mmCIF file of C-alpha atoms in Angstrom:
data_model
loop_
_atom_site.group_PDB
_atom_site.id
_atom_site.type_symbol
_atom_site.label_atom_id
_atom_site.label_comp_id
_atom_site.label_asym_id
_atom_site.label_seq_id
_atom_site.Cartn_x
_atom_site.Cartn_y
_atom_site.Cartn_z
ATOM 1 C CA TRP A 1 -16.769 14.174 8.664
ATOM 2 C CA TYR A 2 -15.242 12.588 5.590
ATOM 3 C CA VAL A 3 -11.724 13.591 6.673
ATOM 4 C CA ALA A 4 -12.397 11.900 10.028
ATOM 5 C CA TRP A 5 -13.671 8.835 8.190
ATOM 6 C CA THR A 6 -10.529 8.631 6.000
ATOM 7 C CA HIS A 7 -8.368 8.616 9.133
ATOM 8 C CA PHE A 8 -10.545 5.910 10.671
ATOM 9 C CA ILE A 9 -10.443 3.711 7.569
ATOM 10 C CA LEU A 10 -6.683 4.328 7.282
ATOM 11 C CA ILE A 11 -6.197 2.584 10.638
ATOM 12 C CA TRP A 12 -8.085 -0.430 9.332
ATOM 13 C CA ALA A 13 -6.121 -0.324 6.075
ATOM 14 C CA ILE A 14 -2.821 -0.453 7.985
ATOM 15 C CA TYR A 15 -4.116 -3.325 10.097
ATOM 16 C CA SER A 16 -5.436 -5.234 7.079
ATOM 17 C CA SER A 17 -2.287 -4.691 4.981
ATOM 18 C CA PHE A 18 0.016 -6.129 7.644
ATOM 19 C CA PHE A 19 -2.336 -8.762 9.047
ATOM 20 C CA THR A 20 -3.332 -10.319 5.697
ATOM 21 C CA PRO A 21 0.101 -11.940 5.020
ATOM 22 C CA LEU A 22 0.167 -13.080 8.655
ATOM 23 C CA GLU A 23 -3.271 -14.637 8.330
ATOM 24 C CA PHE A 24 -2.282 -16.330 5.075
ATOM 25 C CA GLY A 25 0.944 -17.812 6.395
ATOM 26 C CA PHE A 26 0.362 -18.601 10.055
ATOM 27 C CA PHE A 27 -3.346 -19.346 10.497
ATOM 28 C CA ARG A 28 -5.492 -22.176 9.220
ATOM 29 C CA GLY A 29 -8.743 -20.746 10.452
ATOM 30 C CA LEU A 30 -8.609 -17.679 12.654
ATOM 31 C CA PRO A 31 -9.044 -17.884 16.447
ATOM 32 C CA GLU A 32 -12.409 -16.579 17.633
ATOM 33 C CA ASN A 33 -11.108 -13.238 18.953
ATOM 34 C CA LEU A 34 -9.225 -12.500 15.735
ATOM 35 C CA PHE A 35 -12.152 -13.705 13.638
ATOM 36 C CA LEU A 36 -14.469 -11.148 15.264
ATOM 37 C CA LEU A 37 -11.871 -8.408 14.722
ATOM 38 C CA ASP A 38 -11.567 -9.443 11.079
ATOM 39 C CA ILE A 39 -15.343 -9.244 10.607
ATOM 40 C CA ALA A 40 -15.401 -5.771 12.174
ATOM 41 C CA GLY A 41 -12.741 -4.628 9.708
ATOM 42 C CA GLN A 42 -14.608 -6.009 6.707
ATOM 43 C CA LEU A 43 -17.815 -4.256 7.824
ATOM 44 C CA ALA A 44 -15.881 -0.976 7.996
ATOM 45 C CA PHE A 45 -14.629 -1.470 4.433
ATOM 46 C CA LEU A 46 -18.136 -2.392 3.255
ATOM 47 C CA PHE A 47 -19.389 0.927 4.597
ATOM 48 C CA ASP A 48 -16.456 2.622 2.836
ATOM 49 C CA ILE A 49 -17.684 1.108 -0.453
ATOM 50 C CA VAL A 50 -21.062 2.779 0.133
ATOM 51 C CA VAL A 51 -19.313 6.089 0.848
ATOM 52 C CA HIS A 52 -17.459 5.901 -2.482
ATOM 53 C CA PHE A 53 -20.779 5.903 -4.359
ATOM 54 C CA PHE A 54 -21.374 9.445 -3.036
ATOM 55 C CA LEU A 55 -17.808 10.778 -3.241
ATOM 56 C CA ALA A 56 -17.238 13.543 -5.788
ATOM 57 C CA TYR A 57 -14.183 13.329 -8.047
ATOM 58 C CA ARG A 58 -12.160 15.695 -10.225
ATOM 59 C CA HIS A 59 -12.710 15.477 -13.984
ATOM 60 C CA THR A 60 -9.631 14.353 -15.901
ATOM 61 C CA HIS A 61 -9.698 17.131 -18.517
ATOM 62 C CA SER A 62 -11.560 20.078 -16.992
ATOM 63 C CA HIS A 63 -10.353 19.416 -13.405
ATOM 64 C CA HIS A 64 -13.821 20.394 -12.152
ATOM 65 C CA LEU A 65 -15.439 18.452 -9.344
ATOM 66 C CA VAL A 66 -18.156 16.057 -10.529
ATOM 67 C CA TYR A 67 -21.150 15.736 -8.197
ATOM 68 C CA ASP A 68 -23.476 13.713 -10.443
ATOM 69 C CA ARG A 69 -24.174 10.508 -8.477
ATOM 70 C CA ARG A 70 -24.763 8.474 -11.642
ATOM 71 C CA LEU A 71 -21.357 9.426 -13.050
ATOM 72 C CA ILE A 72 -19.735 8.850 -9.641
ATOM 73 C CA ALA A 73 -21.270 5.369 -9.406
ATOM 74 C CA LEU A 74 -20.275 4.431 -12.972
ATOM 75 C CA ARG A 75 -16.710 5.594 -12.421
ATOM 76 C CA TYR A 76 -16.364 3.616 -9.193
ATOM 77 C CA LEU A 77 -17.972 0.482 -10.666
ATOM 78 C CA LYS A 78 -15.493 0.594 -13.561
ATOM 79 C CA SER A 79 -12.462 1.125 -11.342
ATOM 80 C CA ARG A 80 -12.018 -0.366 -7.853
ATOM 81 C CA PHE A 81 -15.455 -1.647 -6.888
ATOM 82 C CA ILE A 82 -14.872 -5.325 -7.724
ATOM 83 C CA VAL A 83 -11.514 -5.455 -5.932
ATOM 84 C CA ASP A 84 -12.896 -3.617 -2.896
ATOM 85 C CA PHE A 85 -15.954 -5.881 -2.712
ATOM 86 C CA LEU A 86 -13.956 -9.112 -3.033
ATOM 87 C CA GLY A 87 -11.620 -7.882 -0.309
ATOM 88 C CA CYS A 88 -14.580 -7.479 2.055
ATOM 89 C CA LEU A 89 -15.728 -11.089 1.760
ATOM 90 C CA PRO A 90 -15.055 -13.284 4.847
ATOM 91 C CA TRP A 91 -12.567 -15.589 3.160
ATOM 92 C CA ASP A 92 -11.722 -17.384 6.385
ATOM 93 C CA ALA A 93 -15.372 -18.454 6.811
ATOM 94 C CA ILE A 94 -15.623 -19.365 3.110
ATOM 95 C CA TYR A 95 -12.437 -21.437 3.485
ATOM 96 C CA LYS A 96 -13.994 -23.438 6.351
ATOM 97 C CA VAL A 97 -17.371 -23.895 4.607
ATOM 98 C CA CYS A 98 -15.719 -25.146 1.397
ATOM 99 C CA GLY A 99 -13.880 -27.941 3.203
ATOM 100 C CA ARG A 100 -10.644 -26.034 3.833
ATOM 101 C CA LYS A 101 -9.560 -26.014 0.182
ATOM 102 C CA GLU A 102 -6.206 -24.265 0.048
ATOM 103 C CA PRO A 103 -6.660 -22.301 -3.243
ATOM 104 C CA ILE A 104 -9.510 -20.318 -1.641
ATOM 105 C CA ARG A 105 -7.072 -18.796 0.842
ATOM 106 C CA TYR A 106 -5.143 -17.197 -2.024
ATOM 107 C CA MET A 107 -8.041 -14.767 -2.383
ATOM 108 C CA LEU A 108 -6.869 -13.132 0.844
ATOM 109 C CA TRP A 109 -4.171 -11.326 -1.152
ATOM 110 C CA ILE A 110 -6.846 -9.165 -2.787
ATOM 111 C CA ARG A 111 -6.960 -7.245 0.492
ATOM 112 C CA LEU A 112 -3.440 -5.971 -0.133
ATOM 113 C CA SER A 113 -4.999 -3.413 -2.496
ATOM 114 C CA ARG A 114 -5.852 -1.523 0.705
ATOM 115 C CA ALA A 115 -2.161 -0.727 1.074
ATOM 116 C CA LEU A 116 -2.755 1.963 -1.580
ATOM 117 C CA ARG A 117 -4.490 3.993 1.129
ATOM 118 C CA VAL A 118 -1.288 3.905 3.163
ATOM 119 C CA THR A 119 0.804 5.091 0.203
ATOM 120 C CA GLU A 120 -1.713 7.904 -0.422
ATOM 121 C CA PHE A 121 -1.401 8.888 3.238
ATOM 122 C CA PHE A 122 2.400 9.114 2.939
ATOM 123 C CA GLU A 123 2.034 11.223 -0.221
ATOM 124 C CA LYS A 124 -0.115 13.695 1.716
ATOM 125 C CA LEU A 125 2.415 13.813 4.533
ATOM 126 C CA GLU A 126 5.212 14.492 2.048
ATOM 127 C CA LYS A 127 3.351 17.591 0.825
ATOM 128 C CA ASP A 128 2.686 18.840 4.364
ATOM 129 C CA ILE A 129 5.359 21.469 5.023
ATOM 130 C CA ARG A 130 4.691 21.281 8.779
ATOM 131 C CA ILE A 131 6.408 17.871 8.847
ATOM 132 C CA ASN A 132 10.084 17.319 8.095
ATOM 133 C CA TYR A 133 10.361 15.902 4.574
ATOM 134 C CA LEU A 134 13.522 13.884 5.248
ATOM 135 C CA PHE A 135 11.911 12.229 8.270
ATOM 136 C CA ILE A 136 8.772 11.245 6.340
ATOM 137 C CA ARG A 137 10.757 9.810 3.425
ATOM 138 C CA ILE A 138 12.991 7.745 5.700
ATOM 139 C CA VAL A 139 9.966 6.413 7.609
ATOM 140 C CA LYS A 140 8.298 5.534 4.303
ATOM 141 C CA LEU A 141 11.354 3.639 3.047
ATOM 142 C CA ILE A 142 11.639 1.733 6.331
ATOM 143 C CA VAL A 143 7.952 0.793 6.148
ATOM 144 C CA VAL A 144 8.338 -0.402 2.540
ATOM 145 C CA GLU A 145 11.373 -2.517 3.420
ATOM 146 C CA TYR A 146 9.776 -4.023 6.525
ATOM 147 C CA TYR A 147 6.511 -4.736 4.725
ATOM 148 C CA CYS A 148 8.241 -6.619 1.899
ATOM 149 C CA THR A 149 10.266 -8.743 4.321
ATOM 150 C CA HIS A 150 7.169 -9.265 6.480
ATOM 151 C CA ALA A 151 5.146 -10.599 3.533
ATOM 152 C CA ALA A 152 8.021 -12.799 2.339
ATOM 153 C CA GLY A 153 8.547 -14.217 5.840
ATOM 154 C CA CYS A 154 4.886 -15.197 6.041
ATOM 155 C CA ILE A 155 5.148 -16.920 2.653
ATOM 156 C CA PHE A 156 8.283 -18.771 3.787
ATOM 157 C CA TYR A 157 6.379 -20.162 6.768
ATOM 158 C CA TYR A 158 3.383 -20.975 4.557
ATOM 159 C CA LEU A 159 5.584 -23.071 2.261
ATOM 160 C CA ALA A 160 6.747 -25.097 5.271
ATOM 161 C CA THR A 161 3.217 -25.782 6.526
ATOM 162 C CA THR A 162 1.662 -26.912 3.244
ATOM 163 C CA VAL A 163 3.787 -30.036 2.769
ATOM 164 C CA PRO A 164 2.571 -33.432 4.052
ATOM 165 C CA PRO A 165 3.267 -33.907 7.792
ATOM 166 C CA SER A 166 5.687 -36.739 7.045
ATOM 167 C CA LYS A 167 7.858 -34.358 4.948
ATOM 168 C CA GLU A 168 7.893 -31.356 7.277
ATOM 169 C CA GLY A 169 11.434 -32.304 8.257
ATOM 170 C CA TYR A 170 12.476 -31.485 4.668
ATOM 171 C CA THR A 171 11.562 -27.817 4.981
ATOM 172 C CA TRP A 172 13.689 -24.804 5.890
ATOM 173 C CA ILE A 173 12.295 -24.667 9.434
ATOM 174 C CA GLY A 174 11.698 -28.375 10.010
ATOM 175 C CA SER A 175 15.333 -29.188 9.236
ATOM 176 C CA LEU A 176 16.697 -26.203 11.161
ATOM 177 C CA GLN A 177 19.044 -26.712 14.093
ATOM 178 C CA MET A 178 20.489 -23.831 16.124
ATOM 179 C CA GLY A 179 22.931 -24.947 18.781
ATOM 180 C CA GLU A 180 21.410 -27.981 20.452
ATOM 181 C CA TYR A 181 17.828 -27.010 19.660
ATOM 182 C CA ARG A 182 16.006 -28.568 16.698
ATOM 183 C CA TYR A 183 12.870 -27.139 15.130
ATOM 184 C CA SER A 184 11.433 -30.429 13.842
ATOM 185 C CA ASN A 185 8.271 -29.822 15.907
ATOM 186 C CA PHE A 186 8.019 -26.182 14.897
ATOM 187 C CA ARG A 187 4.205 -26.072 15.083
ATOM 188 C CA GLU A 188 4.434 -26.378 18.881
ATOM 189 C CA ILE A 189 6.690 -23.313 19.187
ATOM 190 C CA ASP A 190 5.230 -19.983 20.296
ATOM 191 C CA LEU A 191 3.706 -18.004 17.408
ATOM 192 C CA TRP A 192 5.882 -14.951 18.084
ATOM 193 C CA LYS A 193 9.087 -17.030 17.895
ATOM 194 C CA ARG A 194 7.981 -18.648 14.636
ATOM 195 C CA TYR A 195 7.270 -15.216 13.165
ATOM 196 C CA ILE A 196 10.658 -13.820 14.235
ATOM 197 C CA LEU A 197 12.372 -16.871 12.745
ATOM 198 C CA SER A 198 10.502 -16.436 9.445
ATOM 199 C CA LEU A 199 11.248 -12.710 9.383
ATOM 200 C CA TYR A 200 14.930 -13.420 10.068
ATOM 201 C CA PHE A 201 15.061 -15.843 7.117
ATOM 202 C CA SER A 202 13.379 -13.218 4.933
ATOM 203 C CA VAL A 203 15.758 -10.401 5.945
ATOM 204 C CA VAL A 204 18.883 -12.547 5.564
ATOM 205 C CA THR A 205 17.713 -13.618 2.112
ATOM 206 C CA MET A 206 16.866 -10.059 1.096
ATOM 207 C CA VAL A 207 20.297 -8.675 1.981
ATOM 208 C CA THR A 208 21.899 -11.868 0.555
ATOM 209 C CA VAL A 209 24.086 -12.283 3.639
ATOM 210 C CA GLY A 210 23.769 -16.068 3.587
ATOM 211 C CA TYR A 211 25.062 -17.146 6.982
ATOM 212 C CA GLY A 212 24.192 -20.750 6.119
ATOM 213 C CA ASP A 213 22.164 -21.323 9.291
ATOM 214 C CA ILE A 214 18.841 -21.017 7.385
ATOM 215 C CA HIS A 215 18.459 -21.966 3.766
ATOM 216 C CA ALA A 216 15.990 -23.433 1.273
ATOM 217 C CA VAL A 217 15.691 -27.223 1.431
ATOM 218 C CA ASN A 218 13.082 -28.370 -1.084
ATOM 219 C CA VAL A 219 12.355 -27.318 -4.663
ATOM 220 C CA ARG A 220 9.382 -25.100 -3.798
ATOM 221 C CA GLU A 221 11.458 -23.083 -1.371
ATOM 222 C CA MET A 222 14.306 -22.777 -3.890
ATOM 223 C CA ILE A 223 11.923 -21.445 -6.551
ATOM 224 C CA PHE A 224 10.475 -18.875 -4.173
ATOM 225 C CA VAL A 225 13.957 -17.787 -3.041
ATOM 226 C CA MET A 226 14.961 -17.192 -6.665
ATOM 227 C CA ILE A 227 11.828 -15.115 -7.286
ATOM 228 C CA TYR A 228 12.284 -13.240 -4.008
ATOM 229 C CA VAL A 229 15.946 -12.410 -4.653
ATOM 230 C CA SER A 230 15.064 -11.182 -8.159
ATOM 231 C CA PHE A 231 12.420 -8.929 -6.639
ATOM 232 C CA ASP A 232 14.916 -7.746 -4.023
ATOM 233 C CA MET A 233 17.177 -6.361 -6.743
ATOM 234 C CA ILE A 234 14.323 -4.093 -7.857
ATOM 235 C CA LEU A 235 13.507 -3.195 -4.249
ATOM 236 C CA GLY A 236 17.163 -2.396 -3.541
ATOM 237 C CA ALA A 237 17.342 -0.139 -6.599
ATOM 238 C CA TYR A 238 14.171 1.645 -5.407
ATOM 239 C CA LEU A 239 15.543 2.191 -1.895
ATOM 240 C CA LEU A 240 18.973 3.350 -3.101
ATOM 241 C CA GLY A 241 17.427 5.629 -5.715
ATOM 242 C CA ASN A 242 15.208 7.289 -3.127
ATOM 243 C CA MET A 243 18.092 7.727 -0.687
ATOM 244 C CA ALA A 244 20.170 9.328 -3.462
ATOM 245 C CA ALA A 245 17.265 11.660 -4.292
ATOM 246 C CA LEU A 246 17.101 12.718 -0.634
ATOM 247 C CA ILE A 247 20.783 13.660 -0.715
ATOM 248 C CA VAL A 248 20.566 15.484 -4.045
ATOM 249 C CA LYS A 249 17.287 17.232 -3.052
ATOM 250 C CA GLY A 250 15.822 17.509 -6.532
ATOM 251 C CA SER A 251 12.439 15.813 -6.284
ATOM 252 C CA LYS A 252 9.260 17.445 -7.492
ATOM 253 C CA THR A 253 7.687 17.229 -4.024
ATOM 254 C CA GLU A 254 10.632 19.020 -2.408
ATOM 255 C CA ARG A 255 10.397 21.845 -4.935
ATOM 256 C CA PHE A 256 6.694 22.157 -4.159
ATOM 257 C CA ARG A 257 7.367 22.236 -0.406
ATOM 258 C CA ASP A 258 10.088 24.897 -0.764
ATOM 259 C CA LYS A 259 7.847 27.067 -2.921
ATOM 260 C CA MET A 260 4.911 26.669 -0.505
ATOM 261 C CA ALA A 261 7.130 27.554 2.468
ATOM 262 C CA ASP A 262 8.359 30.730 0.722
ATOM 263 C CA LEU A 263 4.774 31.724 -0.113
ATOM 264 C CA ILE A 264 3.612 31.216 3.469
ATOM 265 C CA LYS A 265 6.478 33.355 4.784
ATOM 266 C CA TYR A 266 5.556 36.085 2.296
ATOM 267 C CA MET A 267 1.847 35.963 3.203
ATOM 268 C CA ASN A 268 2.585 36.030 6.943
ATOM 269 C CA ARG A 269 5.040 38.904 6.564
ATOM 270 C CA ASN A 270 2.488 40.974 4.642
ATOM 271 C CA ASN A 271 -0.521 39.924 6.776
ATOM 272 C CA LEU A 272 -2.595 38.819 3.795
ATOM 273 C CA ASP A 273 -6.257 38.017 4.276
ATOM 274 C CA LYS A 274 -6.955 34.358 5.175
ATOM 275 C CA GLN A 275 -9.240 33.875 2.178
ATOM 276 C CA ILE A 276 -6.596 35.180 -0.223
ATOM 277 C CA SER A 277 -3.949 32.998 1.440
ATOM 278 C CA LYS A 278 -6.213 29.970 1.106
ATOM 279 C CA GLU A 279 -6.771 30.655 -2.594
ATOM 280 C CA ILE A 280 -3.027 31.030 -3.210
ATOM 281 C CA LYS A 281 -2.278 27.739 -1.436
ATOM 282 C CA GLY A 282 -5.067 26.001 -3.344
ATOM 283 C CA HIS A 283 -3.718 27.259 -6.654
ATOM 284 C CA LEU A 284 -0.206 26.052 -5.833
ATOM 285 C CA ARG A 285 -1.529 22.613 -4.839
ATOM 286 C CA LEU A 286 -3.514 22.444 -8.078
ATOM 287 C CA GLN A 287 -0.373 23.301 -10.026
ATOM 288 C CA TYR A 288 1.446 20.481 -8.247
ATOM 289 C CA ASP A 289 -1.326 17.925 -8.812
ATOM 290 C CA CYS A 290 -1.754 18.906 -12.471
ATOM 291 C CA SER A 291 1.880 19.584 -13.321
ATOM 292 C CA TYR A 292 1.768 17.148 -16.230
ATOM 293 C CA THR A 293 -0.993 18.900 -18.142
ATOM 294 C CA GLU A 294 -1.498 19.039 -21.890
ATOM 295 C CA ALA A 295 0.507 22.273 -22.060
ATOM 296 C CA THR A 296 3.470 20.714 -20.266
ATOM 297 C CA ALA A 297 3.376 17.656 -22.494
ATOM 298 C CA LEU A 298 3.357 19.815 -25.651
ATOM 299 C CA GLN A 299 5.958 22.400 -24.656
ATOM 300 C CA ASP A 300 8.751 20.755 -26.700
ATOM 301 C CA ILE A 301 6.592 20.419 -29.826
ATOM 302 C CA PRO A 302 6.853 23.110 -32.582
ATOM 303 C CA VAL A 303 4.365 25.978 -32.285
ATOM 304 C CA SER A 304 2.578 25.166 -35.546
ATOM 305 C CA ILE A 305 1.878 21.567 -34.520
ATOM 306 C CA ARG A 306 1.028 22.643 -30.967
ATOM 307 C CA THR A 307 -1.609 25.058 -32.305
ATOM 308 C CA LYS A 308 -3.240 22.297 -34.354
ATOM 309 C CA VAL A 309 -3.323 20.003 -31.311
ATOM 310 C CA ILE A 310 -4.883 22.717 -29.106
ATOM 311 C CA LEU A 311 -7.534 23.500 -31.743
ATOM 312 C CA SER A 312 -8.292 19.802 -32.112
ATOM 313 C CA SER A 313 -8.581 19.407 -28.320
ATOM 314 C CA PHE A 314 -10.912 22.402 -28.146
ATOM 315 C CA ILE A 315 -13.212 20.813 -30.725
ATOM 316 C CA ILE A 316 -13.284 17.491 -28.828
ATOM 317 C CA PHE A 317 -13.620 19.041 -25.353
ATOM 318 C CA PRO A 318 -15.344 22.428 -25.898
ATOM 319 C CA THR A 319 -16.421 22.666 -22.209
ATOM 320 C CA SER A 320 -12.840 22.402 -20.898
#
């Protein structure tokens, strides 16, 4: 039932991760239908917080599962509880009750911590040998690139809507003219068209094409463009590095997948018992998850010093 729940909450995490920048940039108070959907999502995450107080975890040193509810609760309270709880608050309703004070809406970005669930999901898919590794990695890189441009596009639109109405013509979208059409009354344009326009500005800025049709106009927009382009250099290095790793085929996950595939072929060829096969797979996964153990970290240290460290560790953690 917990596996089913993780898939259910993953759907909400995907929705929340992509909708939060959209809500921040394009909405000043959600429409009623979206407001009800938002409340339903926050209730789901509130229930997920309750689930985490009963979820066993693996001990850092002994790698044994911990079932003590007191230790589970303390660990969760010290880690992600505050962020998860703040993300569940109805910030749109709080924004309206507090007189629509703009700084309150910045708290929406706390919900982006839910994107970690999506990254964890991709990590599981990468280890699943039933799915093509190259396909999963390419999909992941496309999602990362789109998500960054999506968030930046929403911020670009937000910057244009938070200036006084009399100065909206001095924004990137208010001063925009394409052909004979002017966007001075951009608030009256269809939401989908405004989003596409913002996303286009974000993508053009990210790839530094610079056609000249859309550009920063005021100081706030110029500052954000400088920050965004600086971030894009890091993002570009990440994307290129991952693409190079796919070509070279030397990642740790790929080695794990190749080894697992060879083991499965061996077990199928020799008709090993299912229980034995399960134990072998579990051991290989544990090796992968705990590849950077104390022994691995100490392998380049002289034997005499390594022995002292191991004896010292045994004294501190006799149960491990």
